[in-house]
Short mmCIF file of C-alpha atoms in Angstrom, two decimals:
data_model
loop_
_atom_site.label_atom_id
_atom_site.label_comp_id
_atom_site.label_asym_id
_atom_site.label_seq_id
_atom_site.Cartn_x
_atom_site.Cartn_y
_atom_site.Cartn_z
CA MET A 9 -7.41 5.93 9.09
CA ARG A 10 -6.69 3.70 6.11
CA PHE A 11 -4.96 4.75 2.91
CA VAL A 12 -4.73 2.33 -0.03
CA GLU A 13 -2.94 2.32 -3.36
CA SER A 14 -2.39 -0.36 -6.01
CA VAL A 15 -0.52 -0.66 -9.27
CA GLU A 16 -0.14 -3.27 -12.00
CA ILE A 17 3.46 -4.09 -12.85
CA ALA A 18 4.80 -5.78 -15.98
CA ALA A 19 7.07 -8.09 -13.98
CA ASP A 20 6.58 -11.43 -12.25
CA VAL A 21 5.93 -11.68 -8.53
CA ASP A 22 9.48 -12.87 -7.75
CA ARG A 23 10.99 -9.78 -9.41
CA VAL A 24 8.60 -7.43 -7.59
CA TRP A 25 9.25 -9.18 -4.25
CA ALA A 26 13.01 -8.88 -4.74
CA VAL A 27 12.70 -5.11 -5.23
CA GLN A 28 10.07 -4.50 -2.56
CA SER A 29 11.74 -6.57 0.16
CA ASP A 30 15.14 -4.89 -0.38
CA VAL A 31 14.17 -2.08 1.97
CA GLU A 32 17.56 -0.37 2.08
CA ARG A 33 17.31 0.42 -1.65
CA TRP A 34 13.89 2.11 -1.45
CA PRO A 35 15.42 5.61 -1.52
CA GLU A 36 16.72 4.76 -5.02
CA TRP A 37 13.22 4.40 -6.45
CA THR A 38 10.73 6.31 -4.27
CA PRO A 39 11.00 9.94 -3.17
CA SER A 40 8.77 9.07 -0.19
CA VAL A 41 11.80 7.50 1.56
CA THR A 42 15.04 9.48 1.89
CA ALA A 43 16.98 6.92 3.96
CA ALA A 44 16.41 3.30 4.97
CA ARG A 45 18.62 1.10 7.11
CA ARG A 46 17.97 -2.48 8.14
CA LEU A 47 18.80 -3.01 11.80
CA GLU A 48 19.94 -6.62 11.36
CA PRO A 49 21.50 -8.57 8.47
CA GLY A 50 19.83 -11.11 6.22
CA PRO A 51 16.63 -11.31 4.24
CA LEU A 52 13.46 -9.67 5.48
CA ALA A 53 11.86 -12.01 8.04
CA LEU A 54 9.38 -12.00 10.90
CA GLY A 55 10.68 -9.58 13.52
CA SER A 56 13.06 -7.79 11.11
CA THR A 57 13.38 -4.07 11.73
CA ALA A 58 14.31 -1.09 9.61
CA ARG A 59 14.73 2.60 10.32
CA LEU A 60 13.11 4.81 7.68
CA GLU A 61 13.47 8.52 7.13
CA GLN A 62 10.77 10.23 5.12
CA PRO A 63 10.31 13.87 4.12
CA ARG A 64 8.32 15.90 6.67
CA LEU A 65 8.08 12.95 9.10
CA PRO A 66 10.22 12.00 12.10
CA PRO A 67 12.45 8.91 11.59
CA ALA A 68 10.63 5.69 12.50
CA VAL A 69 11.58 2.09 13.22
CA TRP A 70 9.35 -0.47 11.48
CA ARG A 71 9.10 -4.11 12.66
CA VAL A 72 7.84 -6.93 10.40
CA THR A 73 4.81 -8.53 12.08
CA GLU A 74 3.64 -10.77 9.21
CA ILE A 75 5.48 -12.14 6.20
CA GLU A 76 4.73 -14.63 3.43
CA PRO A 77 7.48 -14.44 0.78
CA PRO A 78 7.11 -13.70 -2.10
CA TYR A 79 3.56 -12.39 -1.62
CA SER A 80 3.34 -10.14 1.39
CA PHE A 81 4.82 -8.46 4.39
CA VAL A 82 3.29 -6.23 7.02
CA TRP A 83 5.23 -4.03 9.37
CA GLU A 84 4.34 -1.70 12.18
CA SER A 85 5.74 1.42 13.78
CA VAL A 86 4.64 3.10 16.99
CA SER A 87 4.87 6.80 17.82
CA PRO A 88 3.13 8.78 20.57
CA GLY A 89 -0.63 8.43 20.05
CA VAL A 90 -0.43 6.54 16.73
CA ARG A 91 0.31 2.99 15.63
CA SER A 92 1.06 2.72 11.91
CA ARG A 93 0.72 -0.52 9.94
CA GLY A 94 2.21 -0.77 6.45
CA GLU A 95 0.81 -3.57 4.29
CA HIS A 96 2.63 -4.73 1.15
CA ARG A 97 0.80 -7.43 -0.84
CA LEU A 98 1.58 -8.89 -4.27
CA VAL A 99 -0.92 -10.70 -6.47
CA ALA A 100 0.31 -12.70 -9.47
CA LEU A 101 -1.92 -11.80 -12.42
CA GLY A 102 -0.53 -14.27 -14.96
CA ASP A 103 1.39 -13.43 -18.15
CA GLY A 104 4.30 -12.26 -15.97
CA ARG A 105 2.29 -9.40 -14.42
CA THR A 106 1.82 -8.55 -10.75
CA ARG A 107 -0.51 -6.25 -8.85
CA ALA A 108 1.10 -4.53 -5.86
CA GLU A 109 -1.38 -3.51 -3.16
CA LEU A 110 -0.11 -1.02 -0.58
CA ALA A 111 -1.94 0.15 2.51
CA LEU A 112 -1.18 2.37 5.47
CA VAL A 113 -3.45 1.89 8.47
CA GLN A 114 -3.18 4.25 11.43
CA THR A 115 -4.87 3.68 14.76
CA GLY A 116 -4.68 5.25 18.20
CA PRO A 117 -5.97 8.39 19.88
CA LEU A 118 -4.18 10.77 17.49
CA ALA A 119 -4.79 8.80 14.26
CA GLY A 120 -7.84 10.86 13.22
CA LEU A 121 -6.07 14.16 13.75
CA LEU A 122 -2.99 12.92 11.90
CA GLY A 123 -5.23 11.82 9.03
CA LEU A 124 -6.77 15.29 8.81
CA LEU A 125 -3.42 17.07 8.96
CA ALA A 126 -1.32 14.73 6.84
CA GLY A 127 -3.77 12.56 4.86
CA SER A 128 -2.95 14.12 1.50
CA MET A 129 0.77 13.61 2.16
CA MET A 130 0.18 9.95 3.15
CA ARG A 131 -1.79 9.34 -0.06
CA ARG A 132 0.94 11.05 -2.11
CA TYR A 133 3.66 8.91 -0.47
CA LEU A 134 1.74 5.69 -1.19
CA ARG A 135 1.29 6.76 -4.83
CA GLN A 136 5.01 7.60 -5.10
CA GLU A 137 5.90 4.20 -3.65
CA ALA A 138 3.56 2.36 -6.03
CA ASP A 139 4.76 4.28 -9.10
CA GLY A 140 8.42 3.94 -8.11
CA LEU A 141 8.05 0.21 -7.50
CA ARG A 142 6.48 -0.23 -10.94
CA ARG A 143 9.23 1.76 -12.67
CA ARG A 144 12.04 -0.09 -10.87
CA CYS A 145 10.56 -3.54 -11.52
CA GLU A 146 9.92 -2.82 -15.20
CA GLN A 147 13.52 -1.74 -15.85
CA ASP A 148 15.59 -4.17 -17.89
#
């Protein structure tokens, strides 16, 4: 299962990266995350982990598996029967604008069933994250 969302933001890529990579502050700007805690200090880097709590989902630990600041990071979380991959990519559009591309990819023996049962929630959470990121980055 793959869910995708994108949004154009009236802020440069460095501003958007600063907001998006500050994982512990996500609950301030997206209702799709109620708590976020980095499990080690320092900037987001390859191997970094964070524990996220989201409404209607069990808490999950996400580990960064790819990162290219200030343009992208990918992280993964594993639960019984499902591997989830969150992709966060930024594209500089010029004139101080950025497109944020978000994707959630789920694989494993239970991924199809999870998609059927929770697909609308996953799409809603991605939309909330995209909209919240845009609002936070466009604040003065």
